Short mmCIF file of C-alpha atoms and ligand atoms in Angstrom, two decimals:
data_model
loop_
_atom_site.label_atom_id
_atom_site.label_comp_id
_atom_site.label_asym_id
_atom_site.label_seq_id
_atom_site.Cartn_x
_atom_site.Cartn_y
_atom_site.Cartn_z
CA MET A 1 118.89 71.45 57.32
CA THR A 2 121.45 74.10 56.28
CA ASN A 3 121.02 77.65 57.36
CA THR A 4 120.58 79.79 54.26
CA LYS A 5 119.85 83.11 56.03
CA LYS A 6 122.30 85.91 55.08
CA LYS A 7 124.61 86.82 57.96
CA ILE A 8 124.70 90.54 58.81
CA LEU A 9 126.80 92.36 61.38
CA LEU A 10 125.32 95.39 63.02
CA LEU A 11 127.96 97.75 64.41
CA SER A 12 126.34 100.47 66.43
CA THR A 13 127.96 103.79 67.14
CA GLY A 14 125.22 105.88 68.65
CA GLY A 15 123.32 108.78 67.12
CA THR A 16 119.72 109.76 67.36
CA ILE A 17 118.74 106.27 66.36
CA ALA A 18 120.09 104.87 69.70
CA SER A 19 119.27 108.02 71.83
CA VAL A 20 117.28 108.30 74.98
CA ALA A 21 116.01 111.38 76.77
CA SER A 22 118.25 112.82 79.58
CA GLU A 23 118.30 115.93 81.57
CA GLU A 24 120.94 117.31 79.20
CA GLY A 25 118.86 116.42 76.02
CA LEU A 26 119.06 113.41 73.76
CA VAL A 27 122.05 111.24 74.29
CA PRO A 28 123.01 107.92 72.76
CA GLY A 29 121.96 105.18 75.25
CA GLN A 30 120.58 102.10 73.49
CA SER A 31 122.73 99.07 72.44
CA GLY A 32 122.64 97.38 69.05
CA ALA A 33 120.87 94.46 70.70
CA GLU A 34 118.11 96.83 72.01
CA LEU A 35 117.70 98.31 68.55
CA LEU A 36 117.31 94.83 67.15
CA HIS A 37 114.85 93.90 69.94
CA THR A 38 112.54 96.88 69.13
CA LEU A 39 112.82 96.17 65.35
CA GLY A 40 111.51 92.64 65.79
CA GLY A 41 112.40 89.51 63.83
CA GLN A 42 114.22 89.86 60.55
CA PRO A 43 114.87 87.35 57.80
CA TYR A 44 118.65 87.50 58.43
CA GLU A 45 120.96 86.12 61.08
CA ILE A 46 122.02 89.44 62.71
CA THR A 47 124.92 89.86 65.17
CA ALA A 48 125.11 93.13 67.06
CA LYS A 49 128.28 94.76 68.42
CA ASP A 50 128.43 98.11 70.06
CA ILE A 51 131.67 99.81 69.04
CA LEU A 52 130.89 103.41 70.03
CA SER A 53 128.13 105.30 71.74
CA LEU A 54 128.44 108.88 70.45
CA ASP A 55 126.42 111.73 69.06
CA SER A 56 128.02 111.86 65.50
CA SER A 57 129.04 115.51 66.17
CA ASN A 58 131.75 113.93 68.22
CA ILE A 59 132.84 111.50 65.47
CA GLN A 60 136.21 112.59 64.21
CA PRO A 61 139.25 111.08 62.39
CA GLU A 62 140.14 108.90 65.47
CA GLU A 63 136.65 107.33 65.33
CA TRP A 64 136.73 106.92 61.62
CA THR A 65 139.96 104.87 62.05
CA TYR A 66 138.35 102.78 64.73
CA ILE A 67 135.24 102.16 62.66
CA ALA A 68 137.32 101.22 59.54
CA GLU A 69 139.43 98.87 61.61
CA GLN A 70 136.31 97.13 63.12
CA ILE A 71 134.78 96.63 59.66
CA TYR A 72 138.05 95.32 58.26
CA GLN A 73 138.73 93.00 61.16
CA LEU A 74 135.22 91.60 61.78
CA ARG A 75 133.94 91.39 58.21
CA ARG A 76 134.92 87.76 57.49
CA GLY A 77 131.93 85.36 57.74
CA TYR A 78 129.41 87.97 57.11
CA ASP A 79 127.43 88.81 53.91
CA GLY A 80 127.06 92.49 54.78
CA ILE A 81 127.54 95.03 57.58
CA VAL A 82 125.13 97.72 58.78
CA VAL A 83 126.67 100.70 60.79
CA SER A 84 124.16 102.54 62.81
CA HIS A 85 125.36 106.13 63.12
CA GLY A 86 124.22 109.67 63.85
CA THR A 87 123.04 111.57 60.91
CA ASP A 88 124.92 114.76 61.38
CA THR A 89 128.27 113.49 60.19
CA MET A 90 127.22 110.32 58.52
CA ALA A 91 128.12 111.64 55.08
CA TYR A 92 131.63 112.35 56.19
CA THR A 93 132.06 108.93 57.77
CA ALA A 94 130.72 107.14 54.68
CA SER A 95 133.08 109.30 52.50
CA MET A 96 136.10 108.58 54.59
CA LEU A 97 135.35 104.86 54.78
CA THR A 98 135.36 104.83 51.03
CA PHE A 99 139.00 106.04 51.02
CA MET A 100 140.13 104.02 54.07
CA LEU A 101 138.60 100.70 52.89
CA GLN A 102 139.38 100.64 49.14
CA GLY A 103 138.39 97.35 47.41
CA ILE A 104 135.84 96.61 50.22
CA ASP A 105 134.61 93.14 49.57
CA LEU A 106 131.09 93.29 51.02
CA PRO A 107 128.30 95.80 51.29
CA VAL A 108 128.74 98.20 54.28
CA VAL A 109 125.53 100.25 54.87
CA LEU A 110 125.35 103.24 57.14
CA THR A 111 122.04 104.20 58.56
CA GLY A 112 120.40 106.26 61.36
CA SER A 113 117.32 108.15 62.00
CA GLN A 114 115.87 111.59 62.62
CA VAL A 115 113.80 110.30 65.59
CA PRO A 116 115.00 107.85 68.22
CA MET A 117 114.13 104.16 67.75
CA GLN A 118 112.30 104.36 71.09
CA ALA A 119 109.66 106.83 69.79
CA ILE A 120 106.52 105.37 68.36
CA LEU A 121 106.55 107.22 65.04
CA SER A 122 110.19 106.98 64.56
CA ASP A 123 111.83 106.48 61.02
CA ALA A 124 114.45 104.15 62.56
CA PRO A 125 112.63 100.85 61.94
CA ASP A 126 112.20 101.47 58.33
CA ASN A 127 115.75 102.73 57.79
CA LEU A 128 117.21 99.79 59.64
CA ARG A 129 115.11 97.33 57.73
CA VAL A 130 116.18 98.85 54.29
CA ALA A 131 119.78 98.92 55.56
CA PHE A 132 119.65 95.24 56.43
CA ALA A 133 118.07 94.48 52.98
CA ALA A 134 120.81 96.46 51.27
CA ALA A 135 123.49 94.75 53.28
CA ALA A 136 122.11 91.42 52.10
CA THR A 137 121.71 92.25 48.42
CA CYS A 138 123.96 95.12 47.29
CA LYS A 139 127.26 94.77 45.60
CA PRO A 140 130.42 95.43 47.75
CA GLY A 141 130.68 99.08 48.57
CA ILE A 142 130.03 101.79 51.22
CA TYR A 143 126.47 103.10 51.19
CA ILE A 144 123.95 105.07 53.16
CA ALA A 145 120.45 103.80 53.48
CA PHE A 146 117.93 106.40 54.37
CA ASN A 147 114.21 107.09 53.66
CA ARG A 148 113.89 103.97 51.38
CA GLN A 149 116.85 104.85 49.26
CA ILE A 150 120.31 103.28 49.10
CA MET A 151 122.92 105.80 47.98
CA ARG A 152 126.62 105.57 47.42
CA GLY A 153 128.11 106.85 50.69
CA CYS A 154 130.69 109.14 49.10
CA ARG A 155 127.86 111.00 47.20
CA CYS A 156 125.68 111.76 50.02
CA VAL A 157 124.88 115.03 51.72
CA LYS A 158 122.60 115.63 54.76
CA ILE A 159 120.07 118.14 53.46
CA ARG A 160 117.48 118.29 56.29
CA THR A 161 117.78 118.90 60.10
CA THR A 162 114.55 117.04 60.85
CA GLY A 163 112.73 115.80 57.85
CA PHE A 164 112.85 112.05 57.09
CA ASP A 165 114.21 112.67 53.61
CA ALA A 166 117.34 113.72 55.06
CA PHE A 167 119.97 112.57 52.59
CA LYS A 168 120.42 113.14 48.88
CA SER A 169 122.71 111.40 46.59
CA ILE A 170 124.46 114.27 44.70
CA ASN A 171 125.09 113.94 40.99
CA MET A 172 124.52 110.20 41.01
CA ASP A 173 121.16 108.38 41.16
CA PRO A 174 120.60 106.26 44.21
CA VAL A 175 122.10 102.78 43.60
CA ALA A 176 118.88 101.17 44.72
CA GLN A 177 115.47 101.98 46.14
CA VAL A 178 112.59 100.25 47.64
CA THR A 179 109.95 99.60 45.09
CA SER A 180 106.65 101.67 45.22
CA ASP A 181 104.81 98.63 46.40
CA GLY A 182 107.27 98.44 49.25
CA ILE A 183 108.04 94.79 48.87
CA ASP A 184 111.42 94.69 47.09
CA ILE A 185 114.53 96.67 46.30
CA LYS A 186 115.30 97.65 42.80
CA HIS A 187 118.96 97.94 42.09
CA SER A 188 120.28 100.20 39.40
CA ALA A 189 123.16 99.95 37.00
CA ASN A 190 125.49 102.39 38.80
CA GLU A 191 125.85 100.05 41.83
CA TYR A 192 128.99 98.46 40.62
CA VAL A 193 132.23 100.55 41.03
CA PRO A 194 135.44 98.93 39.63
CA SER A 195 138.36 99.34 42.06
CA GLU A 196 141.99 99.31 41.51
CA HIS A 197 142.31 97.17 44.66
CA ALA A 198 141.72 93.56 43.85
CA ILE A 199 141.58 92.90 47.61
CA CYS A 200 140.19 94.94 50.40
CA THR A 201 142.87 97.20 51.95
CA LEU A 202 142.76 99.04 55.24
CA ASN A 203 144.61 102.34 55.19
CA THR A 204 143.59 104.72 57.97
CA LYS A 205 146.44 107.22 57.66
CA VAL A 206 144.83 110.66 57.45
CA ASN A 207 146.09 114.23 57.94
CA PRO A 208 143.29 116.27 59.57
CA HIS A 209 145.13 119.62 59.15
CA VAL A 210 142.93 120.73 56.42
CA ALA A 211 140.36 123.64 56.17
CA MET A 212 137.17 124.12 54.32
CA VAL A 213 136.20 127.59 53.59
CA LYS A 214 132.85 128.73 52.15
CA LEU A 215 133.48 131.90 50.08
CA PHE A 216 131.20 134.86 50.57
CA PRO A 217 131.38 138.44 49.28
CA GLY A 218 133.70 140.39 51.54
CA PHE A 219 135.88 137.40 52.73
CA ASP A 220 139.30 138.50 53.57
CA PRO A 221 141.93 136.29 51.68
CA ALA A 222 144.33 137.09 54.45
CA MET A 223 142.30 134.62 56.64
CA LEU A 224 143.28 131.88 54.15
CA LYS A 225 146.98 132.65 54.60
CA ALA A 226 146.42 132.77 58.33
CA MET A 227 145.19 129.24 58.29
CA VAL A 228 148.36 128.16 56.42
CA ASN A 229 150.44 129.94 58.93
CA ALA A 230 148.53 128.06 61.59
CA GLY A 231 149.61 124.69 60.08
CA CYS A 232 146.88 124.06 57.45
CA LYS A 233 148.23 121.56 54.89
CA GLY A 234 145.33 121.65 52.38
CA ILE A 235 142.26 123.79 51.70
CA VAL A 236 138.85 123.00 50.18
CA VAL A 237 137.30 126.32 48.91
CA GLU A 238 133.60 126.21 48.40
CA ALA A 239 133.71 128.75 45.56
CA TYR A 240 130.85 130.38 43.67
CA GLY A 241 128.90 128.54 40.90
CA LEU A 242 131.19 126.71 38.55
CA GLY A 243 134.21 127.49 40.87
CA GLY A 244 134.63 131.31 40.47
CA MET A 245 136.67 133.27 43.01
CA ASN A 246 136.95 137.15 43.34
CA TYR A 247 140.14 138.95 42.34
CA MET A 248 138.85 142.53 42.63
CA ARG A 249 139.75 144.54 45.80
CA ARG A 250 140.17 141.35 47.90
CA ASN A 251 142.29 139.11 45.74
CA MET A 252 141.25 135.55 46.52
CA VAL A 253 142.78 134.25 43.30
CA LYS A 254 146.17 135.69 44.19
CA ALA A 255 146.03 134.29 47.78
CA VAL A 256 145.08 130.81 46.46
CA GLY A 257 148.09 130.98 44.00
CA GLU A 258 150.53 132.04 46.79
CA ILE A 259 149.40 129.17 48.91
CA ILE A 260 149.70 126.61 46.12
CA LYS A 261 153.18 127.83 45.38
CA GLN A 262 154.09 126.73 48.95
CA GLY A 263 153.05 123.15 47.92
CA ILE A 264 149.60 123.28 49.65
CA PRO A 265 146.76 122.08 47.57
CA VAL A 266 143.63 124.07 47.14
CA ILE A 267 140.59 122.20 45.91
CA ALA A 268 137.84 124.34 44.31
CA CYS A 269 134.40 122.92 44.98
CA SER A 270 131.13 124.70 44.42
CA GLN A 271 128.57 126.12 46.95
CA CYS A 272 125.97 124.74 44.60
CA LEU A 273 124.89 121.29 45.68
CA TYR A 274 124.20 119.94 42.22
CA GLU A 275 126.27 119.63 39.04
CA ARG A 276 129.88 120.22 38.59
CA THR A 277 132.73 122.72 39.08
CA ASP A 278 134.24 123.83 35.73
CA LEU A 279 137.11 126.26 36.19
CA THR A 280 137.52 126.69 32.48
CA LYS A 281 134.35 128.57 31.65
CA TYR A 282 134.60 131.94 33.29
CA GLU A 283 137.56 134.29 33.68
CA VAL A 284 137.16 134.11 37.55
CA GLY A 285 137.50 130.41 37.36
CA ARG A 286 140.31 130.25 34.83
CA ALA A 287 142.34 132.74 36.88
CA ALA A 288 142.13 130.26 39.85
CA LEU A 289 142.99 127.38 37.52
CA LEU A 290 146.02 129.23 36.24
CA GLU A 291 147.19 129.72 39.80
CA GLY A 292 146.99 125.90 40.22
CA ALA A 293 143.57 125.38 41.93
CA ILE A 294 142.40 121.76 41.64
CA SER A 295 138.87 121.30 40.49
CA GLY A 296 136.57 119.28 42.80
CA ARG A 297 134.38 118.51 39.67
CA ASP A 298 131.17 116.97 40.83
CA MET A 299 132.29 115.83 44.22
CA THR A 300 130.50 116.73 47.45
CA SER A 301 132.41 118.88 49.91
CA GLU A 302 132.26 115.96 52.33
CA SER A 303 134.01 113.77 49.80
CA ALA A 304 136.53 116.42 48.74
CA VAL A 305 137.60 117.15 52.28
CA THR A 306 137.93 113.44 53.33
CA LYS A 307 139.79 112.66 50.07
CA LEU A 308 142.13 115.55 50.77
CA MET A 309 142.73 114.43 54.38
CA TRP A 310 143.40 110.83 53.14
CA ALA A 311 145.77 112.08 50.36
CA LEU A 312 147.71 114.14 52.80
CA GLY A 313 147.81 111.19 55.19
CA GLN A 314 149.64 109.24 52.40
CA GLU A 315 152.18 112.04 52.30
CA MET A 316 151.37 112.77 48.63
CA ASP A 317 152.87 116.03 47.30
CA LEU A 318 150.96 118.70 45.45
CA GLU A 319 151.26 117.09 42.06
CA GLU A 320 150.38 113.61 43.47
CA ILE A 321 147.30 115.12 45.04
CA ARG A 322 146.46 116.75 41.62
CA ALA A 323 146.62 113.42 40.04
CA PHE A 324 144.71 111.75 42.82
CA PHE A 325 141.84 114.19 42.40
CA ASN A 326 141.90 113.44 38.66
CA LYS A 327 141.04 109.85 39.56
CA ASP A 328 137.88 108.22 40.58
CA ILE A 329 138.68 106.01 43.52
CA ALA A 330 135.18 104.49 44.40
CA GLY A 331 132.53 106.45 42.59
CA GLU A 332 133.06 109.78 44.48
CA VAL A 333 133.70 111.78 41.20
CA THR A 334 132.72 111.83 37.58
CA ILE A 335 135.94 112.11 35.45
CA ALA A 336 134.76 111.81 31.93
CA ARG A 337 132.41 114.68 30.78
CA PRO A 338 128.90 113.32 30.20
N1 LIG B 1 122.99 114.67 66.63
C1 LIG B 1 122.57 113.40 66.07
C2 LIG B 1 123.88 112.68 65.64
O1 LIG B 1 124.30 112.96 64.55
C3 LIG B 1 121.62 113.57 65.01
C4 LIG B 1 121.11 112.26 64.40
O2 LIG B 1 121.58 111.19 64.58
O3 LIG B 1 120.05 112.37 63.67
O4 LIG B 1 124.37 111.85 66.33
#
């Protein structure tokens, strides 16, 4: 009899899902095999591999590179991959994997939990089950599965510190969700993302010398210049509303212009979680646009900062980065106006 079960690889990296109590607080301590044991039998052939055992606060570009390499190298022979990961930086990892693994040829689903798998009322079993189902049925792509929703990874933001509904897909509906009767997954039309890459490519070159600044009334633009003097090669500004920046008294617009004249890209995102940046609407946005600020459109800040790191890693110059931000690489941004 032939084995028709889908083959799934579980790569575990730590996080609350794998955490155990210690004198120092919760620390990752459970292996992928232990997670599977607690979960119980699944209708898939699952292989577990522990690749990291970290609280995701410690996951940085070096770990992104390692996770991307593991996915790239191990993916053959599997129908899908689940990456168990801490929730705190999961949206950043998912966004960066989107850029590092363009043209990914199988579903890669990140998941985690707010409560450790070991706790009786944990959200981990449900999240893992949905992640496996997504890895078995979704189209190729990088996703986050959480609280019964499967979302495009590069659209996700962590919005809760403890609640189970911890992730939201921003400016894009979830690509799939568990049906209300709980027995199936309903896929939506936005699951498919065309890619320029006919085959999966691994490109882990990133430049982490970027900064992300949330604007607030009274921010001294000299701080922005100080960052550049300290070696910053690109800045994401979380500006106000549609992307406005102050020019009165403390001239943020002028500081942004001076930085851009040095060839350093400044991406204007919004502090608002939903909807898009539009620098053309208000004078305060237009001024920044005239100075050369690049609109982050409807991207999350997580996506914008990882896209910028990746672009700088490719040694793109200012104009190439501008063009790159005018392109949708894997569903992270809406280019055409709705
Ligand atoms: N601090 C944990 C982590 O990100 C939180 C979690 O996993 O929910 O690793």
